[in-house]
Coordinates of C-alpha atoms in Angstrom, one line a residue:
Chain A
M1 CA 129.6 86.7 104.9
R2 CA 128.4 83.6 106.7
S3 CA 125.3 83.8 108.8
W4 CA 127.1 83.4 112.2
V5 CA 129.8 85.9 111.2
F6 CA 127.1 88.4 110.5
L7 CA 125.5 87.7 113.8
I8 CA 128.8 88.2 115.6
V9 CA 129.6 91.5 113.8
A10 CA 126.0 92.7 114.5
L11 CA 126.4 91.9 118.2
I12 CA 129.7 93.7 118.3
V13 CA 128.1 96.8 116.7
A14 CA 125.2 96.5 119.1
A15 CA 127.6 96.3 122.0
A16 CA 129.5 99.4 120.8
V17 CA 126.3 101.4 120.4
F18 CA 125.2 100.3 123.9
A19 CA 128.5 101.3 125.4
A20 CA 128.3 104.7 123.6
A21 CA 124.8 105.2 124.9
L22 CA 125.9 104.6 128.4
L23 CA 128.8 107.0 128.0
V24 CA 126.7 109.9 126.7
R25 CA 124.2 109.3 129.4
T26 CA 126.4 111.2 131.8
T27 CA 126.0 114.4 129.8
Y28 CA 122.6 114.0 128.1
G29 CA 120.7 112.0 130.7
D30 CA 118.3 109.2 129.8
Y31 CA 116.7 111.0 126.9
L32 CA 118.9 109.5 124.2
L33 CA 118.1 106.0 125.5
F34 CA 114.3 106.7 125.3
A35 CA 114.7 108.1 121.8
G36 CA 117.0 105.3 120.7
Y37 CA 114.6 102.7 122.0
V38 CA 111.9 104.0 119.7
V39 CA 114.2 104.0 116.7
L40 CA 115.3 100.4 117.5
Q41 CA 111.7 99.4 117.9
Y42 CA 111.1 100.6 114.4
V43 CA 114.1 98.7 113.1
V44 CA 112.4 95.5 114.4
L45 CA 109.0 96.4 113.1
A46 CA 110.3 97.5 109.7
T47 CA 112.4 94.3 109.4
A48 CA 109.5 92.2 110.4
W49 CA 107.1 93.8 107.9
N50 CA 109.7 93.4 105.2
I51 CA 109.8 89.6 105.6
L52 CA 106.2 89.4 104.4
G53 CA 105.9 92.7 102.5
G54 CA 109.3 93.0 100.9
Y55 CA 110.4 89.4 100.3
C56 CA 107.0 87.9 99.6
G57 CA 105.1 90.9 98.2
Y58 CA 102.2 90.7 100.6
V59 CA 101.5 94.2 102.0
N60 CA 100.4 94.1 105.6
F61 CA 98.5 97.1 106.9
G62 CA 97.9 95.5 110.3
S63 CA 101.4 95.9 111.8
A64 CA 100.0 97.9 114.6
A65 CA 97.8 95.0 115.6
F66 CA 100.7 92.6 115.9
F67 CA 102.6 95.2 117.9
A68 CA 99.6 95.6 120.2
I69 CA 99.2 91.9 120.6
G70 CA 102.7 91.8 122.0
A71 CA 102.1 94.8 124.2
Y72 CA 98.8 93.4 125.5
T73 CA 100.3 90.0 126.2
T74 CA 102.7 91.7 128.5
V75 CA 99.8 93.7 130.1
A76 CA 97.8 90.6 130.7
L77 CA 100.7 88.6 132.2
H78 CA 101.9 91.6 134.2
K79 CA 98.5 92.0 135.8
L80 CA 98.4 88.3 136.5
G81 CA 101.9 88.6 138.2
A82 CA 100.9 91.7 140.2
N83 CA 98.0 89.9 141.8
P84 CA 98.4 86.2 141.5
G85 CA 96.3 85.4 144.6
R86 CA 93.2 87.0 143.0
Y87 CA 93.4 85.3 139.6
L88 CA 95.2 82.1 140.3
S89 CA 93.8 81.0 143.7
D90 CA 92.4 77.6 142.4
T91 CA 94.7 74.7 143.1
P92 CA 95.8 73.8 139.6
F93 CA 96.8 77.4 138.9
E94 CA 98.7 78.0 142.1
V95 CA 101.8 76.4 140.7
L96 CA 101.6 78.9 137.8
G97 CA 101.5 81.8 140.3
T98 CA 104.9 80.9 141.6
L99 CA 106.4 81.5 138.2
L100 CA 105.2 85.1 138.2
P101 CA 106.2 87.8 137.7
L102 CA 107.8 86.9 134.4
S103 CA 111.1 88.4 133.3
L104 CA 111.3 90.7 130.3
P105 CA 112.9 88.2 128.0
T106 CA 110.2 85.7 128.8
L107 CA 107.5 88.3 128.1
I108 CA 109.1 89.1 124.8
L109 CA 109.2 85.4 123.9
L110 CA 105.6 84.9 124.9
G111 CA 104.5 88.1 123.0
G112 CA 106.3 86.7 120.0
I113 CA 104.5 83.3 120.3
V114 CA 101.0 84.8 120.7
S115 CA 101.6 87.2 117.8
G116 CA 103.2 84.5 115.7
L117 CA 100.1 82.3 116.2
V118 CA 97.8 85.2 115.2
G119 CA 100.0 85.8 112.2
F120 CA 99.8 82.1 111.3
G121 CA 96.0 82.3 111.6
M122 CA 95.7 85.5 109.6
G123 CA 97.9 83.9 106.9
Y124 CA 95.7 80.8 106.9
L125 CA 92.5 82.8 106.6
T126 CA 93.7 85.2 103.9
L127 CA 95.8 82.8 101.8
R128 CA 93.4 83.1 98.8
L129 CA 93.6 86.9 98.8
R130 CA 96.3 88.7 96.9
G131 CA 97.4 92.2 96.4
V132 CA 95.0 94.9 97.6
F133 CA 92.5 92.4 98.9
F134 CA 95.1 90.9 101.3
A135 CA 96.0 94.4 102.4
I136 CA 92.4 95.2 103.2
A137 CA 92.0 92.0 105.1
T138 CA 95.0 92.9 107.3
L139 CA 93.5 96.3 108.0
A140 CA 90.2 94.7 108.9
M141 CA 92.0 92.3 111.3
A142 CA 93.6 95.2 113.1
V143 CA 90.2 96.9 113.6
V144 CA 88.7 93.6 114.8
L145 CA 91.5 93.1 117.3
Q146 CA 91.3 96.7 118.6
T147 CA 87.6 96.3 119.2
I148 CA 88.2 93.1 121.1
V149 CA 90.8 94.8 123.3
V150 CA 88.5 97.8 123.9
N151 CA 85.9 95.5 125.2
W152 CA 88.2 93.3 127.3
D153 CA 87.9 94.6 130.8
Y154 CA 90.7 92.6 132.3
V155 CA 93.4 94.5 130.3
G156 CA 91.7 97.8 131.0
G157 CA 89.4 98.1 128.0
S158 CA 89.3 101.6 126.6
R159 CA 90.5 103.0 130.0
G160 CA 93.8 101.5 129.4
A161 CA 96.2 99.9 131.9
Y162 CA 99.0 101.4 134.1
I163 CA 102.2 99.4 134.3
I164 CA 104.7 100.6 136.9
R165 CA 108.2 100.4 135.4
P166 CA 110.7 98.8 137.9
D167 CA 113.5 101.1 138.8
A168 CA 116.3 98.7 137.9
A169 CA 117.0 95.4 136.4
E170 CA 119.7 93.0 137.6
I171 CA 121.6 91.0 135.0
G172 CA 123.8 88.8 137.1
P173 CA 126.0 91.1 139.2
V174 CA 125.3 94.2 137.0
S175 CA 122.5 96.5 137.9
L176 CA 121.0 98.6 135.0
A177 CA 118.5 101.4 135.1
Y178 CA 115.4 100.0 133.6
I179 CA 115.5 102.2 130.5
Q180 CA 119.0 100.9 129.9
Y181 CA 117.7 97.4 130.2
L182 CA 114.8 98.1 127.8
F183 CA 117.2 99.7 125.3
L184 CA 119.6 96.7 125.6
A185 CA 116.7 94.3 125.1
M186 CA 115.4 96.1 122.0
M187 CA 118.9 96.3 120.6
L188 CA 119.4 92.6 120.9
L189 CA 115.9 92.1 119.4
A190 CA 116.9 94.3 116.5
V191 CA 120.0 92.2 115.9
F192 CA 118.0 89.0 116.1
A193 CA 115.4 90.4 113.6
L194 CA 118.0 91.5 111.1
W195 CA 119.8 88.1 111.4
V196 CA 116.5 86.3 110.8
A197 CA 115.7 88.5 107.8
R198 CA 119.2 88.1 106.3
T199 CA 119.2 84.4 106.8
I200 CA 115.8 84.1 105.1
E201 CA 116.9 86.3 102.2
R202 CA 119.9 84.1 101.4
S203 CA 118.1 80.8 101.9
R204 CA 116.0 78.7 99.6
M205 CA 113.0 80.1 101.5
G206 CA 114.1 83.6 100.3
L207 CA 114.3 82.4 96.7
G208 CA 110.9 80.8 97.0
L209 CA 109.4 84.0 98.6
A210 CA 110.9 86.1 95.8
A211 CA 109.3 83.7 93.3
I212 CA 105.9 84.2 95.0
R213 CA 106.4 88.0 94.9
D214 CA 107.2 87.9 91.2
D215 CA 104.5 85.4 89.9
E216 CA 102.7 83.2 92.4
P217 CA 101.0 80.8 90.0
A218 CA 104.3 80.2 88.2
A219 CA 106.0 79.6 91.6
E220 CA 103.4 77.0 92.4
A221 CA 103.8 75.4 89.0
S222 CA 107.5 75.1 89.6
G223 CA 106.9 73.2 92.8
V224 CA 107.5 76.0 95.3
P225 CA 105.4 75.1 98.4
T226 CA 103.6 78.5 98.3
L227 CA 101.2 77.7 101.1
R228 CA 103.9 76.7 103.5
L229 CA 106.2 79.5 102.7
K230 CA 103.5 82.2 103.0
L231 CA 102.4 80.7 106.4
A232 CA 106.0 80.7 107.6
A233 CA 106.4 84.3 106.4
T234 CA 103.2 85.6 108.1
A235 CA 103.9 83.8 111.3
L236 CA 107.6 85.0 111.5
S237 CA 106.7 88.5 110.5
G238 CA 103.9 88.6 113.1
A239 CA 106.1 87.0 115.8
L240 CA 108.8 89.6 115.4
M241 CA 106.3 92.5 115.5
G242 CA 104.8 91.0 118.7
M243 CA 108.3 90.8 120.2
A244 CA 108.8 94.5 119.4
G245 CA 105.6 95.3 121.2
A246 CA 106.1 93.1 124.3
P247 CA 108.4 95.6 126.2
F248 CA 106.2 98.6 125.1
P249 CA 104.1 98.7 128.3
Y250 CA 107.2 99.0 130.5
Y251 CA 108.5 101.7 128.2
V252 CA 105.4 103.9 128.2
G253 CA 103.9 103.0 131.6
Y254 CA 100.4 103.4 130.4
V255 CA 98.8 101.3 127.6
E256 CA 95.5 102.0 126.0
P257 CA 94.1 100.7 122.7
A258 CA 94.6 104.0 120.9
N259 CA 98.3 104.1 121.5
A260 CA 99.1 100.4 121.2
F261 CA 97.2 100.2 117.9
G262 CA 98.4 103.6 116.9
L263 CA 98.5 104.6 113.2
P264 CA 102.3 105.5 113.4
Y265 CA 103.2 101.8 113.8
A266 CA 101.2 100.7 110.8
V267 CA 102.4 103.6 108.6
N268 CA 106.1 103.4 109.7
A269 CA 106.3 99.7 109.3
I270 CA 105.4 100.1 105.7
A271 CA 107.1 103.4 104.9
M272 CA 110.5 102.6 106.5
P273 CA 111.2 99.5 104.3
M274 CA 109.8 101.3 101.2
I275 CA 112.1 104.3 101.8
G276 CA 115.1 102.1 102.7
G277 CA 114.6 99.5 100.0
T278 CA 112.5 96.3 100.3
T279 CA 114.7 93.6 98.7
T280 CA 117.5 93.4 101.2
W281 CA 117.7 93.3 105.0
A282 CA 119.7 96.5 105.0
G283 CA 116.7 98.5 103.5
P284 CA 114.4 98.4 106.5
L285 CA 117.4 99.0 108.8
V286 CA 118.5 102.1 106.9
G287 CA 114.9 103.3 106.5
A288 CA 114.1 102.9 110.2
L289 CA 117.3 104.6 111.3
V290 CA 116.9 107.5 109.0
L291 CA 113.1 108.0 109.4
G292 CA 113.1 107.1 113.1
S293 CA 115.8 109.5 113.9
L294 CA 114.2 112.3 111.9
Q295 CA 110.9 111.7 113.7
Q296 CA 112.6 111.9 117.1
I297 CA 114.5 115.1 116.1
A298 CA 111.2 116.7 114.8
T299 CA 109.5 115.8 118.0
V300 CA 112.0 117.8 120.1
T301 CA 112.8 120.6 117.7
F302 CA 109.5 121.2 116.1
R303 CA 106.4 119.1 117.2
S304 CA 105.5 115.5 117.4
E305 CA 102.7 115.7 115.0
A306 CA 105.2 116.5 112.3
S307 CA 106.6 113.0 112.4
L308 CA 103.9 111.4 110.2
L309 CA 104.0 114.3 107.9
I310 CA 107.8 113.7 107.3
V311 CA 107.0 110.1 106.6
G312 CA 104.3 110.9 104.1
V313 CA 106.3 113.4 102.2
L314 CA 109.4 111.2 102.1
L315 CA 107.4 108.2 101.0
V316 CA 105.8 110.1 98.1
G317 CA 109.2 111.4 97.1
F318 CA 110.9 108.0 97.2
V319 CA 108.1 106.2 95.4
I320 CA 108.4 108.7 92.5
V321 CA 112.1 109.4 92.4
A322 CA 113.7 106.2 93.8
P323 CA 111.2 103.3 93.9
R324 CA 114.0 101.0 95.0
G325 CA 114.7 103.0 98.1
I326 CA 118.0 104.3 99.6
V327 CA 119.6 100.9 99.1
G328 CA 118.7 101.0 95.4
L329 CA 120.1 104.5 95.1
V330 CA 123.4 103.4 96.7
E331 CA 123.6 100.4 94.4
N332 CA 123.0 102.6 91.3
W333 CA 125.7 105.0 92.5
R334 CA 128.2 102.2 93.1
R335 CA 127.7 100.9 89.5
P336 CA 127.1 104.1 87.6
K337 CA 128.7 103.1 84.3
K338 CA 126.8 99.9 83.8
K339 CA 125.0 100.3 80.5
K340 CA 121.3 100.2 80.5
L341 CA 119.6 96.9 79.8
K342 CA 117.6 96.7 76.6
S343 CA 113.9 96.5 77.1
P344 CA 112.4 93.2 75.8
Q345 CA 112.2 93.1 72.0
Chain B
M1 CA 110.6 51.9 81.2
G2 CA 109.6 55.5 80.3
S3 CA 106.7 57.5 81.4
S4 CA 103.2 57.9 80.2
I5 CA 100.1 59.8 81.1
A6 CA 96.4 58.9 80.7
I7 CA 93.4 61.1 81.2
E8 CA 90.0 59.5 81.4
G9 CA 86.6 61.1 81.4
L10 CA 87.8 64.3 82.8
H11 CA 85.4 67.1 83.8
A12 CA 86.6 70.4 85.2
G13 CA 85.6 74.0 85.4
Y14 CA 85.7 77.2 87.5
G15 CA 82.7 77.4 89.8
A16 CA 79.5 77.1 87.8
V17 CA 81.4 77.4 84.5
R18 CA 82.2 74.0 83.0
V19 CA 85.3 74.1 80.8
I20 CA 86.2 70.5 80.2
E21 CA 83.7 67.8 79.6
D22 CA 84.5 64.1 79.4
V23 CA 88.0 64.4 78.0
T24 CA 90.0 61.2 77.4
I25 CA 93.5 61.5 76.1
S26 CA 96.8 59.8 76.6
A27 CA 100.5 60.0 75.8
A28 CA 102.7 56.9 75.6
P29 CA 106.3 56.9 76.6
A30 CA 108.6 59.1 74.5
E31 CA 105.7 60.3 72.4
T32 CA 104.8 63.8 71.4
V33 CA 101.1 64.4 71.6
V34 CA 99.6 67.8 70.6
L35 CA 96.4 69.2 71.9
L36 CA 95.0 71.5 69.3
G37 CA 92.4 74.1 69.7
T38 CA 91.7 77.8 69.5
N39 CA 91.3 80.2 72.4
G40 CA 88.9 79.3 75.2
N41 CA 88.4 75.7 74.4
G42 CA 90.0 74.3 77.6
K43 CA 93.6 73.5 76.7
S44 CA 95.2 75.5 79.5
T45 CA 92.6 74.2 82.0
L46 CA 93.5 70.7 81.0
M47 CA 97.2 71.4 81.6
K48 CA 96.4 73.0 85.0
C49 CA 94.3 69.9 85.9
I50 CA 97.3 67.6 85.2
L51 CA 99.5 69.7 87.5
G52 CA 96.9 69.9 90.2
L53 CA 96.5 73.7 89.9
V54 CA 92.8 73.1 89.0
R55 CA 90.9 70.3 90.6
P56 CA 88.7 68.3 88.2
S57 CA 85.2 67.5 89.3
A58 CA 85.2 64.0 87.8
G59 CA 87.6 61.7 85.9
R60 CA 91.0 60.2 86.4
I61 CA 94.5 61.4 85.6
V62 CA 97.0 58.6 85.9
A63 CA 100.7 58.9 85.3
D64 CA 103.0 55.9 85.0
I65 CA 106.4 57.1 86.0
D66 CA 109.2 54.5 85.4
G67 CA 106.9 51.7 86.4
G68 CA 105.1 53.4 89.3
R69 CA 101.5 54.3 88.9
H70 CA 100.2 57.6 90.4
D71 CA 96.7 59.0 90.6
L72 CA 97.4 62.7 90.0
T73 CA 94.0 63.9 91.1
R74 CA 94.9 62.9 94.7
L75 CA 98.3 64.6 94.8
S76 CA 99.2 68.2 95.5
T77 CA 101.0 70.3 92.9
E78 CA 104.3 69.9 94.8
E79 CA 103.9 66.1 94.8
I80 CA 103.1 66.1 91.1
V81 CA 106.2 68.2 90.4
D82 CA 108.2 65.8 92.6
L83 CA 107.2 62.9 90.3
G84 CA 109.0 64.7 87.4
I85 CA 106.1 66.3 85.6
A86 CA 107.1 69.8 84.5
L87 CA 104.9 72.5 83.0
V88 CA 106.1 75.3 80.7
P89 CA 103.2 77.6 81.4
E90 CA 101.3 79.7 78.9
G91 CA 102.9 83.1 78.4
R92 CA 106.1 81.7 79.9
R93 CA 105.4 83.1 83.4
L94 CA 109.0 83.7 84.3
F95 CA 110.0 85.6 87.4
P96 CA 110.8 88.9 85.7
K97 CA 112.6 90.6 88.6
L98 CA 114.8 87.6 89.3
T99 CA 118.0 86.7 87.3
V100 CA 118.1 84.0 84.7
E101 CA 120.0 81.8 87.0
E102 CA 117.6 82.3 89.9
N103 CA 114.7 81.4 87.5
L104 CA 116.5 78.2 86.6
L105 CA 117.2 77.4 90.3
L106 CA 113.5 77.8 91.0
G107 CA 112.8 75.1 88.5
A108 CA 114.8 72.8 90.8
Y109 CA 113.1 73.9 94.0
R110 CA 111.9 70.4 95.0
R111 CA 114.3 68.3 97.1
S112 CA 114.1 65.5 94.5
A113 CA 115.5 67.9 91.8
R114 CA 118.0 69.6 94.1
E115 CA 120.5 66.7 94.2
Q116 CA 121.2 67.0 90.5
M117 CA 120.9 70.8 90.4
G118 CA 124.5 71.5 89.3
R119 CA 124.3 68.9 86.6
N120 CA 120.9 70.0 85.3
L121 CA 122.1 73.6 85.3
D122 CA 125.1 72.6 83.1
T123 CA 122.7 70.7 80.8
C124 CA 120.4 73.8 80.5
F125 CA 123.4 76.0 79.6
S126 CA 124.7 73.6 77.0
V127 CA 121.2 73.3 75.4
F128 CA 120.6 77.0 75.5
P129 CA 124.1 78.7 75.4
Q130 CA 122.6 82.2 75.2
L131 CA 121.1 81.6 78.7
A132 CA 124.6 81.1 80.1
E133 CA 125.7 84.4 78.6
R134 CA 122.8 86.1 80.4
R135 CA 122.8 84.2 83.6
G136 CA 123.1 87.3 85.8
Q137 CA 120.6 89.4 83.8
L138 CA 117.0 89.9 84.9
A139 CA 114.6 87.6 83.2
G140 CA 112.3 90.4 82.4
S141 CA 114.9 92.1 80.3
L142 CA 115.3 89.1 77.9
S143 CA 113.8 89.0 74.4
G144 CA 110.7 87.0 73.8
G145 CA 112.6 84.1 72.3
E146 CA 115.1 84.0 75.0
Q147 CA 112.3 84.1 77.6
Q148 CA 110.7 81.0 76.0
M149 CA 114.1 79.3 76.1
L150 CA 114.4 80.2 79.8
A151 CA 110.9 78.8 80.4
L152 CA 111.9 75.6 78.8
G153 CA 115.2 75.6 80.7
R154 CA 113.4 76.1 84.0
A155 CA 111.3 73.0 83.3
L156 CA 114.4 71.0 82.3
M157 CA 115.9 71.8 85.8
L158 CA 113.5 69.2 87.2
A159 CA 115.0 66.6 84.9
P160 CA 111.4 65.9 84.0
K161 CA 110.0 62.6 82.7
I162 CA 106.8 64.2 81.3
L163 CA 107.0 67.7 79.8
L164 CA 103.8 69.7 79.6
V165 CA 104.0 72.7 77.2
D166 CA 101.2 75.2 77.2
E167 CA 101.0 77.3 74.0
P168 CA 104.7 77.9 73.4
S169 CA 103.9 80.2 70.4
V170 CA 102.1 82.9 72.4
G171 CA 103.6 86.3 71.8
L172 CA 106.5 85.1 69.6
A173 CA 107.5 86.1 66.1
P174 CA 106.9 83.3 63.5
I175 CA 110.6 82.6 63.2
L176 CA 110.9 82.2 67.0
V177 CA 107.8 80.0 67.1
A178 CA 109.5 77.6 64.7
R179 CA 112.7 77.7 66.7
T180 CA 110.9 77.0 69.9
I181 CA 109.1 74.0 68.4
D182 CA 112.4 72.7 67.1
A183 CA 113.9 73.1 70.6
I184 CA 111.1 71.1 72.1
K185 CA 111.6 68.3 69.6
E186 CA 115.4 68.4 70.3
L187 CA 114.8 68.1 74.0
K188 CA 112.3 65.3 73.6
D189 CA 114.7 63.3 71.4
K190 CA 117.7 63.9 73.7
Y191 CA 116.0 63.0 77.0
Q192 CA 113.4 60.6 75.8
L193 CA 110.7 62.9 77.2
T194 CA 107.0 62.3 77.0
V195 CA 105.6 65.6 75.7
L196 CA 102.1 66.9 75.9
M197 CA 101.8 70.2 74.1
A198 CA 98.8 72.5 73.8
E199 CA 99.0 74.7 70.8
Q200 CA 97.0 76.9 68.5
N201 CA 99.5 77.0 65.7
F202 CA 98.4 73.9 63.8
T203 CA 101.2 73.7 61.2
Q204 CA 104.0 74.3 63.6
A205 CA 102.6 71.9 66.2
V206 CA 101.9 69.1 63.8
R207 CA 105.5 69.3 62.5
I208 CA 106.8 67.5 65.6
A209 CA 103.7 65.6 66.7
D210 CA 103.4 61.8 66.8
R211 CA 99.7 62.1 67.4
G212 CA 97.2 64.7 68.4
Y213 CA 93.7 65.7 69.5
V214 CA 91.5 68.6 68.6
I215 CA 89.6 70.1 71.5
V216 CA 86.5 72.1 70.7
H217 CA 84.3 73.6 73.5
G218 CA 85.9 71.4 76.1
R219 CA 85.3 68.2 74.2
I220 CA 87.7 66.1 72.1
A221 CA 86.3 66.6 68.6
V222 CA 88.9 64.8 66.6
E223 CA 91.6 62.3 67.4
G224 CA 94.4 61.9 65.0
R225 CA 96.4 58.7 65.4
S226 CA 99.3 60.0 63.4
A227 CA 100.6 63.3 62.1
D228 CA 99.3 62.4 58.6
E229 CA 95.9 61.7 59.9
L230 CA 95.8 65.1 61.5
N231 CA 97.0 66.8 58.3
N232 CA 94.5 65.1 56.1
N233 CA 91.4 65.1 58.3
D234 CA 88.4 66.8 56.7
L235 CA 86.8 67.7 60.0
I236 CA 89.9 69.5 61.0
K237 CA 90.0 71.4 57.8
K238 CA 86.4 72.3 58.2
F239 CA 86.1 73.2 61.9
Y240 CA 89.5 74.2 62.9
L241 CA 91.3 75.6 59.9
G242 CA 88.2 76.9 58.2
L243 CA 89.3 75.6 54.8

């Protein structure tokens, strides 16, 4: 399937899901939209993680930090927009004040840019690190960024910041309840992320990243521009995570370091692709849909603390029984009669 | 025309450890030069220096490619590969979880090689027919001999002018070592390659060598100006073969 065909099909599916969500709203209220938003947010996060972790083999433990950068970019810009006279009274900045408040798509774009730049910087600083050392560096970066945010008074520090969600959003003549608008935005973002991931997977860049994952020195000796590819992957992965985080303040209404940098983001971003399968774009999608839905169901039927427990148990199970994830299981099941390959010599 | 490579007064190492000291070697167009030496004498480091994977601390590496002169110490690995210098790394270093075909395509990753990718792929498959049979198979599931063929094929995808081969005998059964050495000779004759090969297996390497050097503790101990000179050198018998 060509890239643009995939994009159109994905958009049609997204439109169908959105229409269905609006229909069930009359019976179930907004709850399904709130739950669906979280699941979609994990689709974006898992897909973004997989570009670096799955395709390139660099495990990033700092997903929550990129997510939080997107969220706090929104908080900072929202605050600026809520009170432009206070922060932008000097003449050169007055022009900027007229642009505010920024629309949600703009905020998502800006969150993505800031996060992408941080991803690029992280990639540049940690390029010599491989395997577990890279993973530790990303974890450290998350801690450093959280400390910075805790001590940054403008965005609320450890007190957090309240963001009042607008009642409705106008798209041309159509007026949507704000949660519908957020759901739609995250849906489109998920389609975009999947399209990016799939395009990379089937491009020369995807082949180069796979070579880095398999044997980086050999890739370099073959003339694969490892430095450039890794930087592109860290920046893209970071940007998509930031974009997933940008609408978050409007979703929760109250952002504090502990929830924006929350453990669930880092854990889910790794576990969902692992459980779904890391080598294709479908893996993170399946993983996020299955795990995300399970977590939402557990939250209402049992208790919310169970969600990470589910992830942990499933992750252990899959790593032992099906290391190639759900996608790998399906592939094996579709070609069951293929004889086993002989081991080397 | 043709391509040659000359290394002059090369010093290199890792941090405080000096591995190569004042090495001067060369390979003329369409010549097969072997670099002999046992483990830990700096053969692989020298290969990595040529490809820009290790930066030398002093010395010059100059490649003449079809009339153009290039100082390799100033170029990045990608630019060196672009010139048509291909390395078959020690231990083959294939991409085990990619297919045979993907491994070959990665050999032609550079834009300069991409234009002739289809033709070079056909060449690879005609030289190594067993690779064509296994094109969809994972490289890690090939036998050792097939893996070595794939490593050579991957280097061929670049349509190289200069072929660097680092210890092709590692981990292979003796019969496969002989076959691999034969394959290198065949490729060299067919494509007029300039070959620089590092090897421990003296008898096999000398079989196809025009000239050679023996490297001991990072220094060139002996230079043999012909295969006969290498075969009959008393110093080689004493230091290297232990006869």
